[in-house]
mmCIF file of C-alpha atoms in Angstrom:
data_model
loop_
_atom_site.group_PDB
_atom_site.id
_atom_site.type_symbol
_atom_site.label_atom_id
_atom_site.label_comp_id
_atom_site.label_asym_id
_atom_site.label_seq_id
_atom_site.Cartn_x
_atom_site.Cartn_y
_atom_site.Cartn_z
ATOM 1 C CA GLY A 21 4.055 63.484 39.310
ATOM 2 C CA ALA A 22 5.758 60.577 40.981
ATOM 3 C CA LEU A 23 9.383 61.106 41.941
ATOM 4 C CA VAL A 24 11.986 59.284 43.968
ATOM 5 C CA TYR A 25 14.801 61.274 45.540
ATOM 6 C CA GLN A 26 17.875 59.327 46.490
ATOM 7 C CA TYR A 27 20.870 60.645 48.420
ATOM 8 C CA PRO A 28 23.724 60.967 48.607
ATOM 9 C CA ARG A 29 24.497 60.937 44.883
ATOM 10 C CA ARG A 30 28.072 59.900 45.503
ATOM 11 C CA THR A 31 29.979 58.680 48.494
ATOM 12 C CA ILE A 32 33.458 57.484 49.240
ATOM 13 C CA CYS A 33 34.236 55.359 52.233
ATOM 14 C CA LYS A 34 37.263 53.620 53.595
ATOM 15 C CA SER A 35 37.418 49.880 53.413
ATOM 16 C CA GLY A 36 35.753 48.337 56.454
ATOM 17 C CA THR A 37 33.537 51.312 57.209
ATOM 18 C CA SER A 38 29.821 51.685 56.590
ATOM 19 C CA MET A 39 27.634 54.055 54.662
ATOM 20 C CA ARG A 40 23.933 54.716 54.552
ATOM 21 C CA MET A 41 21.785 55.804 51.624
ATOM 22 C CA GLU A 42 18.236 57.067 51.677
ATOM 23 C CA CYS A 43 15.260 57.269 49.373
ATOM 24 C CA GLN A 44 12.291 59.571 49.538
ATOM 25 C CA ALA A 45 9.150 58.966 47.469
ATOM 26 C CA VAL A 46 7.192 62.047 46.473
ATOM 27 C CA GLY A 47 3.765 62.098 44.897
ATOM 28 C CA PHE A 48 2.824 58.510 45.601
ATOM 29 C CA GLN A 49 2.813 55.919 48.335
ATOM 30 C CA ALA A 50 5.846 53.685 48.256
ATOM 31 C CA THR A 51 4.232 50.470 49.412
ATOM 32 C CA SER A 52 7.049 48.515 47.792
ATOM 33 C CA VAL A 53 10.709 49.509 47.659
ATOM 34 C CA ALA A 54 13.417 47.565 45.859
ATOM 35 C CA TRP A 55 17.148 48.136 46.248
ATOM 36 C CA TYR A 56 19.450 47.288 43.363
ATOM 37 C CA ARG A 57 23.175 47.375 42.767
ATOM 38 C CA GLN A 58 24.990 47.770 39.482
ATOM 39 C CA SER A 59 28.552 46.602 39.915
ATOM 40 C CA PRO A 60 31.181 47.568 37.314
ATOM 41 C CA GLN A 61 30.561 45.850 33.972
ATOM 42 C CA LYS A 62 27.339 44.270 35.230
ATOM 43 C CA THR A 63 23.626 44.918 35.029
ATOM 44 C CA PHE A 64 21.346 45.823 37.903
ATOM 45 C CA GLU A 65 21.089 43.126 40.534
ATOM 46 C CA LEU A 66 18.297 43.028 43.087
ATOM 47 C CA ILE A 67 19.504 43.207 46.678
ATOM 48 C CA ALA A 68 16.188 43.095 48.488
ATOM 49 C CA LEU A 69 12.517 43.851 48.139
ATOM 50 C CA SER A 70 10.672 45.596 50.953
ATOM 51 C CA THR A 71 6.882 45.680 51.080
ATOM 52 C CA VAL A 72 5.001 47.484 53.803
ATOM 53 C CA ASN A 73 3.551 45.085 56.358
ATOM 54 C CA SER A 74 5.710 42.243 55.079
ATOM 55 C CA ALA A 75 9.164 40.990 55.919
ATOM 56 C CA ILE A 76 12.017 42.317 53.779
ATOM 57 C CA LYS A 77 13.054 39.678 51.287
ATOM 58 C CA TYR A 78 16.750 39.464 50.434
ATOM 59 C CA GLU A 79 18.077 37.879 47.281
ATOM 60 C CA GLN A 80 20.690 35.175 47.263
ATOM 61 C CA ASN A 81 24.163 36.581 48.019
ATOM 62 C CA PHE A 82 22.714 39.502 49.967
ATOM 63 C CA THR A 83 21.911 39.482 53.688
ATOM 64 C CA GLN A 84 20.304 41.719 56.240
ATOM 65 C CA GLU A 85 23.485 41.570 58.261
ATOM 66 C CA LYS A 86 25.386 43.217 55.418
ATOM 67 C CA PHE A 87 22.672 45.425 53.893
ATOM 68 C CA PRO A 88 20.176 46.339 56.615
ATOM 69 C CA ILE A 89 17.116 48.092 55.201
ATOM 70 C CA SER A 90 14.552 50.283 56.894
ATOM 71 C CA HIS A 91 11.138 51.026 55.385
ATOM 72 C CA PRO A 92 9.312 52.758 58.231
ATOM 73 C CA ASN A 93 6.563 54.493 56.257
ATOM 74 C CA LEU A 94 5.084 54.945 52.803
ATOM 75 C CA SER A 95 7.519 57.631 51.705
ATOM 76 C CA PHE A 96 10.938 56.655 53.036
ATOM 77 C CA SER A 97 13.440 53.848 52.892
ATOM 78 C CA SER A 98 17.097 53.560 53.762
ATOM 79 C CA MET A 99 19.786 50.971 53.253
ATOM 80 C CA THR A 100 23.183 50.714 54.880
ATOM 81 C CA VAL A 101 26.215 48.981 53.432
ATOM 82 C CA LEU A 102 28.009 47.634 56.481
ATOM 83 C CA ASN A 103 31.721 46.948 56.527
ATOM 84 C CA ALA A 104 32.166 47.947 52.890
ATOM 85 C CA TYR A 105 34.911 46.431 50.810
ATOM 86 C CA LEU A 106 36.083 46.802 47.245
ATOM 87 C CA GLU A 107 33.521 44.332 45.905
ATOM 88 C CA ASP A 108 30.714 46.517 47.261
ATOM 89 C CA ARG A 109 31.514 49.429 44.960
ATOM 90 C CA GLY A 110 29.015 50.325 42.326
ATOM 91 C CA LEU A 111 25.799 52.211 41.732
ATOM 92 C CA TYR A 112 23.012 51.550 44.216
ATOM 93 C CA LEU A 113 19.480 52.318 43.126
ATOM 94 C CA CYS A 114 16.227 52.361 44.989
ATOM 95 C CA GLY A 115 13.036 51.798 43.085
ATOM 96 C CA ALA A 116 9.614 52.388 44.567
ATOM 97 C CA ARG A 117 6.082 51.742 43.514
ATOM 98 C CA ASP A 118 2.552 51.884 44.835
ATOM 99 C CA LEU A 119 1.366 48.316 44.508
ATOM 100 C CA GLY A 120 -2.231 49.442 44.836
ATOM 101 C CA ALA A 121 -2.060 51.976 42.026
ATOM 102 C CA ALA A 122 0.377 52.441 39.151
ATOM 103 C CA GLU A 123 2.499 49.458 38.353
ATOM 104 C CA THR A 124 5.493 51.445 37.222
ATOM 105 C CA LEU A 125 8.602 51.267 39.348
ATOM 106 C CA TYR A 126 10.147 54.710 39.808
ATOM 107 C CA PHE A 127 13.854 54.938 40.427
ATOM 108 C CA GLY A 128 15.971 57.402 42.295
ATOM 109 C CA SER A 129 19.101 58.809 40.698
ATOM 110 C CA GLY A 130 21.319 56.344 42.487
ATOM 111 C CA THR A 131 24.141 56.446 44.987
ATOM 112 C CA ARG A 132 27.573 55.746 43.573
ATOM 113 C CA LEU A 133 29.740 54.078 46.185
ATOM 114 C CA THR A 134 33.504 54.136 45.945
ATOM 115 C CA VAL A 135 35.476 52.116 48.457
ATOM 116 C CA LEU A 136 39.097 53.038 49.115
ATOM 117 C CA GLY B 16 21.094 31.070 32.645
ATOM 118 C CA ASP B 17 19.978 34.664 32.523
ATOM 119 C CA GLN B 18 16.228 35.141 32.614
ATOM 120 C CA VAL B 19 16.386 38.352 30.560
ATOM 121 C CA GLU B 20 18.524 38.344 27.437
ATOM 122 C CA GLN B 21 18.893 41.795 25.922
ATOM 123 C CA SER B 22 20.345 42.514 22.516
ATOM 124 C CA PRO B 23 22.263 44.075 20.995
ATOM 125 C CA SER B 24 24.728 45.066 23.692
ATOM 126 C CA ALA B 25 25.801 48.053 21.622
ATOM 127 C CA LEU B 26 24.214 49.880 18.719
ATOM 128 C CA SER B 27 25.407 52.739 16.548
ATOM 129 C CA LEU B 28 22.921 54.765 14.515
ATOM 130 C CA HIS B 29 23.178 57.772 12.272
ATOM 131 C CA GLU B 30 20.814 60.615 12.994
ATOM 132 C CA GLY B 31 17.443 60.100 11.376
ATOM 133 C CA THR B 32 17.676 56.331 11.180
ATOM 134 C CA GLY B 33 16.035 53.753 13.416
ATOM 135 C CA SER B 34 16.432 50.344 14.876
ATOM 136 C CA ALA B 35 15.049 47.989 17.496
ATOM 137 C CA LEU B 36 16.223 46.600 20.784
ATOM 138 C CA ARG B 37 14.971 43.265 21.948
ATOM 139 C CA CYS B 38 14.653 41.359 25.206
ATOM 140 C CA ASN B 39 13.928 37.657 25.289
ATOM 141 C CA PHE B 40 12.729 35.997 28.450
ATOM 142 C CA THR B 41 13.373 32.443 29.511
ATOM 143 C CA THR B 42 10.155 32.320 31.515
ATOM 144 C CA THR B 43 6.746 33.937 31.336
ATOM 145 C CA MET B 44 6.942 37.463 32.664
ATOM 146 C CA ARG B 45 4.041 39.490 33.972
ATOM 147 C CA ALA B 46 5.166 42.858 32.654
ATOM 148 C CA VAL B 47 8.143 44.706 31.268
ATOM 149 C CA GLN B 48 9.617 48.157 31.757
ATOM 150 C CA TRP B 49 12.060 49.976 29.523
ATOM 151 C CA PHE B 50 14.454 52.571 30.899
ATOM 152 C CA ARG B 51 17.110 54.890 29.601
ATOM 153 C CA LYS B 52 20.069 55.723 31.787
ATOM 154 C CA ASN B 53 20.943 59.362 31.349
ATOM 155 C CA SER B 54 24.316 61.026 31.618
ATOM 156 C CA ARG B 55 23.819 61.564 35.356
ATOM 157 C CA GLY B 56 23.152 57.889 35.968
ATOM 158 C CA SER B 57 19.418 58.246 36.565
ATOM 159 C CA LEU B 58 17.051 55.647 35.159
ATOM 160 C CA ILE B 59 14.355 57.357 33.150
ATOM 161 C CA ASN B 60 11.094 55.453 32.711
ATOM 162 C CA LEU B 61 10.209 54.973 29.071
ATOM 163 C CA PHE B 62 7.452 52.371 29.084
ATOM 164 C CA TYR B 63 5.598 49.987 31.332
ATOM 165 C CA LEU B 64 3.711 47.235 29.515
ATOM 166 C CA ALA B 65 1.665 44.340 30.786
ATOM 167 C CA SER B 66 0.721 43.465 27.194
ATOM 168 C CA GLY B 67 0.419 44.888 23.704
ATOM 169 C CA THR B 68 2.171 47.983 22.430
ATOM 170 C CA LYS B 69 2.711 51.552 23.498
ATOM 171 C CA GLU B 70 4.049 54.488 21.597
ATOM 172 C CA ASN B 71 5.529 57.734 22.786
ATOM 173 C CA GLY B 72 6.987 60.103 20.246
ATOM 174 C CA ARG B 73 9.727 58.352 18.331
ATOM 175 C CA LEU B 74 9.701 55.346 20.638
ATOM 176 C CA LYS B 75 7.453 52.331 20.433
ATOM 177 C CA SER B 76 7.478 49.262 22.598
ATOM 178 C CA ALA B 77 5.795 45.893 22.401
ATOM 179 C CA PHE B 78 5.492 43.056 24.870
ATOM 180 C CA ASP B 79 4.310 39.536 24.193
ATOM 181 C CA SER B 80 4.171 37.530 27.377
ATOM 182 C CA LYS B 81 3.238 34.299 25.645
ATOM 183 C CA GLU B 82 6.072 34.545 23.124
ATOM 184 C CA ARG B 83 8.392 35.776 25.873
ATOM 185 C CA TYR B 84 9.856 38.891 24.325
ATOM 186 C CA SER B 85 9.695 42.644 24.290
ATOM 187 C CA THR B 86 11.003 45.165 21.823
ATOM 188 C CA LEU B 87 11.835 48.857 21.840
ATOM 189 C CA HIS B 88 11.796 50.577 18.460
ATOM 190 C CA ILE B 89 13.509 53.905 17.930
ATOM 191 C CA ARG B 90 12.799 55.873 14.780
ATOM 192 C CA ASP B 91 14.347 59.077 13.491
ATOM 193 C CA ALA B 92 17.120 58.817 16.072
ATOM 194 C CA GLN B 93 18.502 62.065 17.487
ATOM 195 C CA LEU B 94 21.818 62.771 19.140
ATOM 196 C CA GLU B 95 20.136 63.137 22.527
ATOM 197 C CA ASP B 96 18.827 59.575 22.295
ATOM 198 C CA SER B 97 22.336 58.308 23.016
ATOM 199 C CA GLY B 98 22.672 56.423 26.251
ATOM 200 C CA THR B 99 22.195 53.002 27.755
ATOM 201 C CA TYR B 100 18.786 51.388 27.463
ATOM 202 C CA PHE B 101 17.598 48.659 29.806
ATOM 203 C CA CYS B 102 14.658 46.372 29.755
ATOM 204 C CA ALA B 103 13.480 44.957 33.059
ATOM 205 C CA ALA B 104 10.919 42.198 33.312
ATOM 206 C CA GLU B 105 8.645 41.542 36.199
ATOM 207 C CA ASP B 106 8.506 37.974 37.366
ATOM 208 C CA GLY B 107 5.095 37.852 38.980
ATOM 209 C CA SER B 108 5.868 34.663 40.829
ATOM 210 C CA SER B 109 8.712 36.319 42.738
ATOM 211 C CA GLY B 110 6.950 39.141 44.484
ATOM 212 C CA ASN B 111 7.016 41.682 41.676
ATOM 213 C CA LYS B 112 10.770 41.920 41.442
ATOM 214 C CA LEU B 113 12.303 43.336 38.273
ATOM 215 C CA ILE B 114 14.997 41.401 36.460
ATOM 216 C CA PHE B 115 17.187 43.621 34.325
ATOM 217 C CA GLY B 116 18.748 42.974 30.965
ATOM 218 C CA ILE B 117 22.413 43.727 30.439
ATOM 219 C CA GLY B 118 21.656 46.991 28.694
ATOM 220 C CA THR B 119 22.165 48.357 25.184
ATOM 221 C CA LEU B 120 24.610 51.192 24.676
ATOM 222 C CA LEU B 121 23.155 53.337 21.920
ATOM 223 C CA SER B 122 25.348 55.856 20.137
ATOM 224 C CA VAL B 123 23.683 58.240 17.721
ATOM 225 C CA LYS B 124 26.097 59.969 15.369
ATOM 226 C CA PRO B 125 25.646 62.951 13.053
#
């Protein structure tokens, strides 16, 4: 079956430092990867949508300079939170799908970021 | 305003009873997914619908794009059904991005 592995599950970083999270798609081709953040007391908010052979599209309030994303092949994507501050804490999720096959978006288990 | 309005925000059920969650959309959506967030924080896929209804065990979901809503019905609720349920609608005009509802915290009690 289709699975998305996301790691690390939890991470703590000092204010002003950076952290990277990764997603691995298993059992399908991740032609499209979406990164979301759930901040405390909020719902999931799209950060950016990455489609193979297309430019990564960032949502309003999110930039490549702050959240650089790599999607080098059909099974892997990573996102870095640069210069993290308190407002960046929350649960980060990657969701992947094969646009040419099943429509369902499969999510990883998330990376919970705590900023000290 | 929010494009996906999910209700209720919290729901308490006794074991064996049922209820429905609902998401209203302010625009025409191409598809909807329903998820349950488990105790470890993972989003578990429940349904993907581009139209009509689907049923899986004690869960049933419906999506009406024209009327701009989707529902998730739970019958014969069990303790393990407790958790937070999210609907997420796909806005086809925005590159297949999913817009999430605020979530419904379901508590099933003995």
